[in-house]
mmCIF file of C-alpha atoms in Angstrom:
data_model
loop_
_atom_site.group_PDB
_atom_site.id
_atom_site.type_symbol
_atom_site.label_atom_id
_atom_site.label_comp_id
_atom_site.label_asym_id
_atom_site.label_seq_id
_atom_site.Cartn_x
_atom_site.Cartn_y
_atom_site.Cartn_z
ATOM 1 C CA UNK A 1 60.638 93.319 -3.792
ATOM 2 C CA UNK A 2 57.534 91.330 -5.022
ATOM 3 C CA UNK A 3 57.411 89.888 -8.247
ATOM 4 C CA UNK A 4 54.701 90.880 -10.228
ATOM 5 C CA UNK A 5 51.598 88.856 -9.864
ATOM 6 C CA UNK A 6 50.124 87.426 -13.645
ATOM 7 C CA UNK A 7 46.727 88.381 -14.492
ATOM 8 C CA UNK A 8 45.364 88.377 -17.154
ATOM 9 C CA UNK A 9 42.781 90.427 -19.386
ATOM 10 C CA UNK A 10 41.671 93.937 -18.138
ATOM 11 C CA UNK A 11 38.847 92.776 -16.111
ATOM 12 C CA UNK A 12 41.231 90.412 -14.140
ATOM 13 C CA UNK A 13 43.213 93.626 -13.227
ATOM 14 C CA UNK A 14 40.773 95.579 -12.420
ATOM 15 C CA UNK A 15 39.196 93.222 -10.284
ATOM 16 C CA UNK A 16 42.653 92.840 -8.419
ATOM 17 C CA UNK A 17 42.632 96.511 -8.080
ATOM 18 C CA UNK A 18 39.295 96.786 -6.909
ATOM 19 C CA UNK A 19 40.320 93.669 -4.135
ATOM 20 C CA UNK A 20 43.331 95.901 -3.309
ATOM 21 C CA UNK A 21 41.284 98.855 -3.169
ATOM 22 C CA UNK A 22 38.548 97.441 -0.310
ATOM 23 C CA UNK A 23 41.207 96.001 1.184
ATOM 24 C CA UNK A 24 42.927 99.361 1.716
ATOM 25 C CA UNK A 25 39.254 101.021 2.362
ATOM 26 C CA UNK A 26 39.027 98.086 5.093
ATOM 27 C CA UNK A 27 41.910 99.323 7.419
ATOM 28 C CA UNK A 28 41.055 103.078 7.223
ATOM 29 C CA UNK A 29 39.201 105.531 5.231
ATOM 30 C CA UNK A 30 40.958 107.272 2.345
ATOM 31 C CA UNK A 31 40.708 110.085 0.090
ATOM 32 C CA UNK A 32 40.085 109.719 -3.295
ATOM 33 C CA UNK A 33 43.237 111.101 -4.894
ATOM 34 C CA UNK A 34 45.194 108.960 -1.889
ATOM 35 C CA UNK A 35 43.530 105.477 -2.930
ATOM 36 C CA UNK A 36 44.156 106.635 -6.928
ATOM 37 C CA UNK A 37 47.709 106.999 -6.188
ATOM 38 C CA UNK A 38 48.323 103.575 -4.420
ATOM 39 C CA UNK A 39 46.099 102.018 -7.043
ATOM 40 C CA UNK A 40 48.334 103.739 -10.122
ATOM 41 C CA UNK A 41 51.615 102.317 -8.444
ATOM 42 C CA UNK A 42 50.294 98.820 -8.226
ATOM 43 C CA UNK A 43 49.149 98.706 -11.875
ATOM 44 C CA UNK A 44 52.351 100.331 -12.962
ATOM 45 C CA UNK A 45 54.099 97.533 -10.867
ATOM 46 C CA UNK A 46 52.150 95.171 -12.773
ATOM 47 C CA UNK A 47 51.773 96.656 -16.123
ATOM 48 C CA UNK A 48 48.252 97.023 -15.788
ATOM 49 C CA UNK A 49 45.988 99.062 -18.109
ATOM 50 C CA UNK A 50 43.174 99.841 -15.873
ATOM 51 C CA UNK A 51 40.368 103.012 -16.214
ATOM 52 C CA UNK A 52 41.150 103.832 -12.189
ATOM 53 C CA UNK A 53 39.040 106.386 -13.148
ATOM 54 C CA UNK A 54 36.160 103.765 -13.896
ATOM 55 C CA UNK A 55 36.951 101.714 -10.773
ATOM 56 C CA UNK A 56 37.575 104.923 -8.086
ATOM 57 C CA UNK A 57 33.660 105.957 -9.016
ATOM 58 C CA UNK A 58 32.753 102.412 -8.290
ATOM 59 C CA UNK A 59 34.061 102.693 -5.425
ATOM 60 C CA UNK A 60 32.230 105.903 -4.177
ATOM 61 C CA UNK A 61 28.641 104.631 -5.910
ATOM 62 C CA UNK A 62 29.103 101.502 -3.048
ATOM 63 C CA UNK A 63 29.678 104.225 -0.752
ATOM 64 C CA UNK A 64 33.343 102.662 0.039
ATOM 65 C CA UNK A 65 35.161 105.422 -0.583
ATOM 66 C CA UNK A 66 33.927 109.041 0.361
ATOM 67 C CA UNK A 67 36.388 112.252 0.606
ATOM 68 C CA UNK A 68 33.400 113.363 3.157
ATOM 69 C CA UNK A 69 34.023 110.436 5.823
ATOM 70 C CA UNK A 70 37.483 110.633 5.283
ATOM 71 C CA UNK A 71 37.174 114.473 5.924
ATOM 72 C CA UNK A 72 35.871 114.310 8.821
ATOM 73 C CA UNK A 73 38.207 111.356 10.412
ATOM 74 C CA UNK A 74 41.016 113.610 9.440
ATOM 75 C CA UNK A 75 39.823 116.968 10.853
ATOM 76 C CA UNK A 76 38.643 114.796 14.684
ATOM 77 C CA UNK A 77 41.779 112.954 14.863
ATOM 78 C CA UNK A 78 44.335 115.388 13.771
ATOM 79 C CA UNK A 79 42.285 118.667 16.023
ATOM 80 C CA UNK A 80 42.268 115.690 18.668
ATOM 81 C CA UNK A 81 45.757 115.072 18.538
ATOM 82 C CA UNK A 82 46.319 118.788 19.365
ATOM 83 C CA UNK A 83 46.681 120.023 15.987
ATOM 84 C CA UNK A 84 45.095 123.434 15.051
ATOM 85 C CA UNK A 85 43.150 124.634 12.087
ATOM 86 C CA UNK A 86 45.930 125.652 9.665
ATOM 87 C CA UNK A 87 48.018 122.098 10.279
ATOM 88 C CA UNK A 88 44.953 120.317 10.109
ATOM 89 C CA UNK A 89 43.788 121.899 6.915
ATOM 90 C CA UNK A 90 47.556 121.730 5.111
ATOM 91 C CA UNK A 91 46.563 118.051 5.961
ATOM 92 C CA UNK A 92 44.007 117.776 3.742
ATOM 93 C CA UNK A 93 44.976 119.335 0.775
ATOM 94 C CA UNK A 94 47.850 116.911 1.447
ATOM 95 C CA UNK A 95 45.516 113.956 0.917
ATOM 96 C CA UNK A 96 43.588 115.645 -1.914
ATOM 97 C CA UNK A 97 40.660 116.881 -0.476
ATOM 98 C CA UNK A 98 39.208 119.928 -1.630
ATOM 99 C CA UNK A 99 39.334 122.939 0.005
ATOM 100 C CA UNK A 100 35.942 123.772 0.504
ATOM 101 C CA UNK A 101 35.148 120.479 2.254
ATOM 102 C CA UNK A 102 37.978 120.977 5.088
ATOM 103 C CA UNK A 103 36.523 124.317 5.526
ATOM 104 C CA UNK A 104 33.398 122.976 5.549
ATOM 105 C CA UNK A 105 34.519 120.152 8.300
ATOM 106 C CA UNK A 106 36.749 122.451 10.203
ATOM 107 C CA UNK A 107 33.476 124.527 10.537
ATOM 108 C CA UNK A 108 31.063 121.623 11.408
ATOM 109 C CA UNK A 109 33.236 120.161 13.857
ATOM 110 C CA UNK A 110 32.907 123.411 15.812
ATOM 111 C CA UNK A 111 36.208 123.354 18.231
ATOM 112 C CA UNK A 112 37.586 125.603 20.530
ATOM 113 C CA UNK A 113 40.458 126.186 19.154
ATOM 114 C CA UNK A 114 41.376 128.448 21.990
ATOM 115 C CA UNK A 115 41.497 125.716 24.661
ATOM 116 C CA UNK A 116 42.938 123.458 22.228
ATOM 117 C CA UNK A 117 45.871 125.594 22.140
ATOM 118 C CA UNK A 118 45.968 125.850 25.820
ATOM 119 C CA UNK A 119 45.353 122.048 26.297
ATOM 120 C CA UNK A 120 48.373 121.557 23.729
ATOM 121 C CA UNK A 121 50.638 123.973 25.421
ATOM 122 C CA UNK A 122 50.036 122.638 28.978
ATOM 123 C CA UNK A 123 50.375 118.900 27.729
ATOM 124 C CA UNK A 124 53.469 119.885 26.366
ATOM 125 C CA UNK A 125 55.263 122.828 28.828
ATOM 126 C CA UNK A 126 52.991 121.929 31.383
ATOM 127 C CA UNK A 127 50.837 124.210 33.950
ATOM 128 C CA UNK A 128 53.542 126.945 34.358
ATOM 129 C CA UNK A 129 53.701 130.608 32.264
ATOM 130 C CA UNK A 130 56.417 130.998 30.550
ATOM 131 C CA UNK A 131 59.466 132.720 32.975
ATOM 132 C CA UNK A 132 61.065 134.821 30.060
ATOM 133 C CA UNK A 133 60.988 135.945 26.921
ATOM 134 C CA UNK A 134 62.717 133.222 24.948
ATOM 135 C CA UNK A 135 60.610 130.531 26.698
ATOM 136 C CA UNK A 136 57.751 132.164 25.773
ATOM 137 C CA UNK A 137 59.009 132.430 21.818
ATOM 138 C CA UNK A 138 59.667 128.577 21.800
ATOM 139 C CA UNK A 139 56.339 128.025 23.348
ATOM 140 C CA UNK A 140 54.696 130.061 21.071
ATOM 141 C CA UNK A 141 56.612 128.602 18.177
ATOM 142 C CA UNK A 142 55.827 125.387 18.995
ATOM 143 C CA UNK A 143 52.096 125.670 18.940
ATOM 144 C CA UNK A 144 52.436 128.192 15.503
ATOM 145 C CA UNK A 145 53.954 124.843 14.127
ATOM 146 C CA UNK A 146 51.036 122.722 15.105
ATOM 147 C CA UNK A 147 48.867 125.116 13.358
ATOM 148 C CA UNK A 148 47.649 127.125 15.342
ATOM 149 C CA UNK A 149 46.902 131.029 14.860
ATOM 150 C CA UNK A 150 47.963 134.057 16.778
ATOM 151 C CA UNK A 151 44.945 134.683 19.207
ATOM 152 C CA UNK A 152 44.957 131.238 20.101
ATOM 153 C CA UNK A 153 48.118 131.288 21.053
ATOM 154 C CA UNK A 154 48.517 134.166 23.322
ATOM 155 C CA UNK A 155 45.530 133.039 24.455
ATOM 156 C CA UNK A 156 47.031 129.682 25.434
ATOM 157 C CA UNK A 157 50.246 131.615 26.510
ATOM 158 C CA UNK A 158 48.458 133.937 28.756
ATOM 159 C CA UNK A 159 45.885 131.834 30.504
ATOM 160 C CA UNK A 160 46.985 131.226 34.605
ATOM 161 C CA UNK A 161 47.439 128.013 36.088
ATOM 162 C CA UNK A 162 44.283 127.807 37.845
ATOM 163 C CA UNK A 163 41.913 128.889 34.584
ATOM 164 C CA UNK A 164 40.574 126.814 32.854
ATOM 165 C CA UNK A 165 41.321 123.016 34.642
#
């Protein structure tokens, strides 16, 4: 463990903050109520009394912090990592975000969700249909715990080997 670093007077700790913040901001984008919670644990570490608050909406002003980029990272990475809608927006209320702007991403974004399923499924069981029952259940279980809904998977369960290539 670190020892805690000396600074003194609050605008020495905020200004450490604020370094700690960009520097954070630097390597990848992140939400508000993500970079607040990092931010609290440092100063705690530190005994800091710093208006996060204050500093957080400094941030944004700069344009350096913005739960609307971050949004939309999270929705393209996570739907292109062959996550579906409902995973993808548990995600973001994980990080914070508010609901309406995950909706409003997951809508923008505009994916087929369908052949996301089906790309998902075939990456991970390959081109074949599903021989029985139980294969088909931990197929479709799988993809219900990537987030995706009912249509989408039949759909994804159903489609032949040759659709779709």
């Amino acid at each position: 463990m670190r020892k805690p670093v000396l600074v003194e007077g609050v605008e020495k700790q905020t200004a450490a903050l604020r370094y700690k913040a960009i520097g954070l901001l630097a390597r990848r984008e992140q939400s508000r109520n993500e970079l607040q919670r990092k931010l609290h644990i440092k100063a705690l570490e530190n005994g800091w009394q710093v208006d996060l608050d204050s500093l957080l909406d400094d941030l944004y002003r700069l344009g350096l912090q913005s739960d609307q980029r971050f949004a939309e990272v999270l929705v393209r990475s996570k739907a292109n990592a062959g996550y579906g809608p409902s995973r993808v927006y548990q995600w973001g209320l994980q990080y914070g975000l508010n609901r309406e702007l995950i909706h409003q991403q997951l809508l923008e974004k505009n994916f087929d969700w369908f052949e996301k399923a089906l790309q998902q499924k075939r990456k991970h069981y390959g081109q074949v249909l599903a021989s029985d029952l139980k294969e088909r259940a931990k197929q479709a279980k799988y993809l219900y715990q990537r987030g995706f809904a009912q249509e989408q998977i039949y759909y994804a369960l159903d489609a032949h080997p040759d659709e779709h290539l």
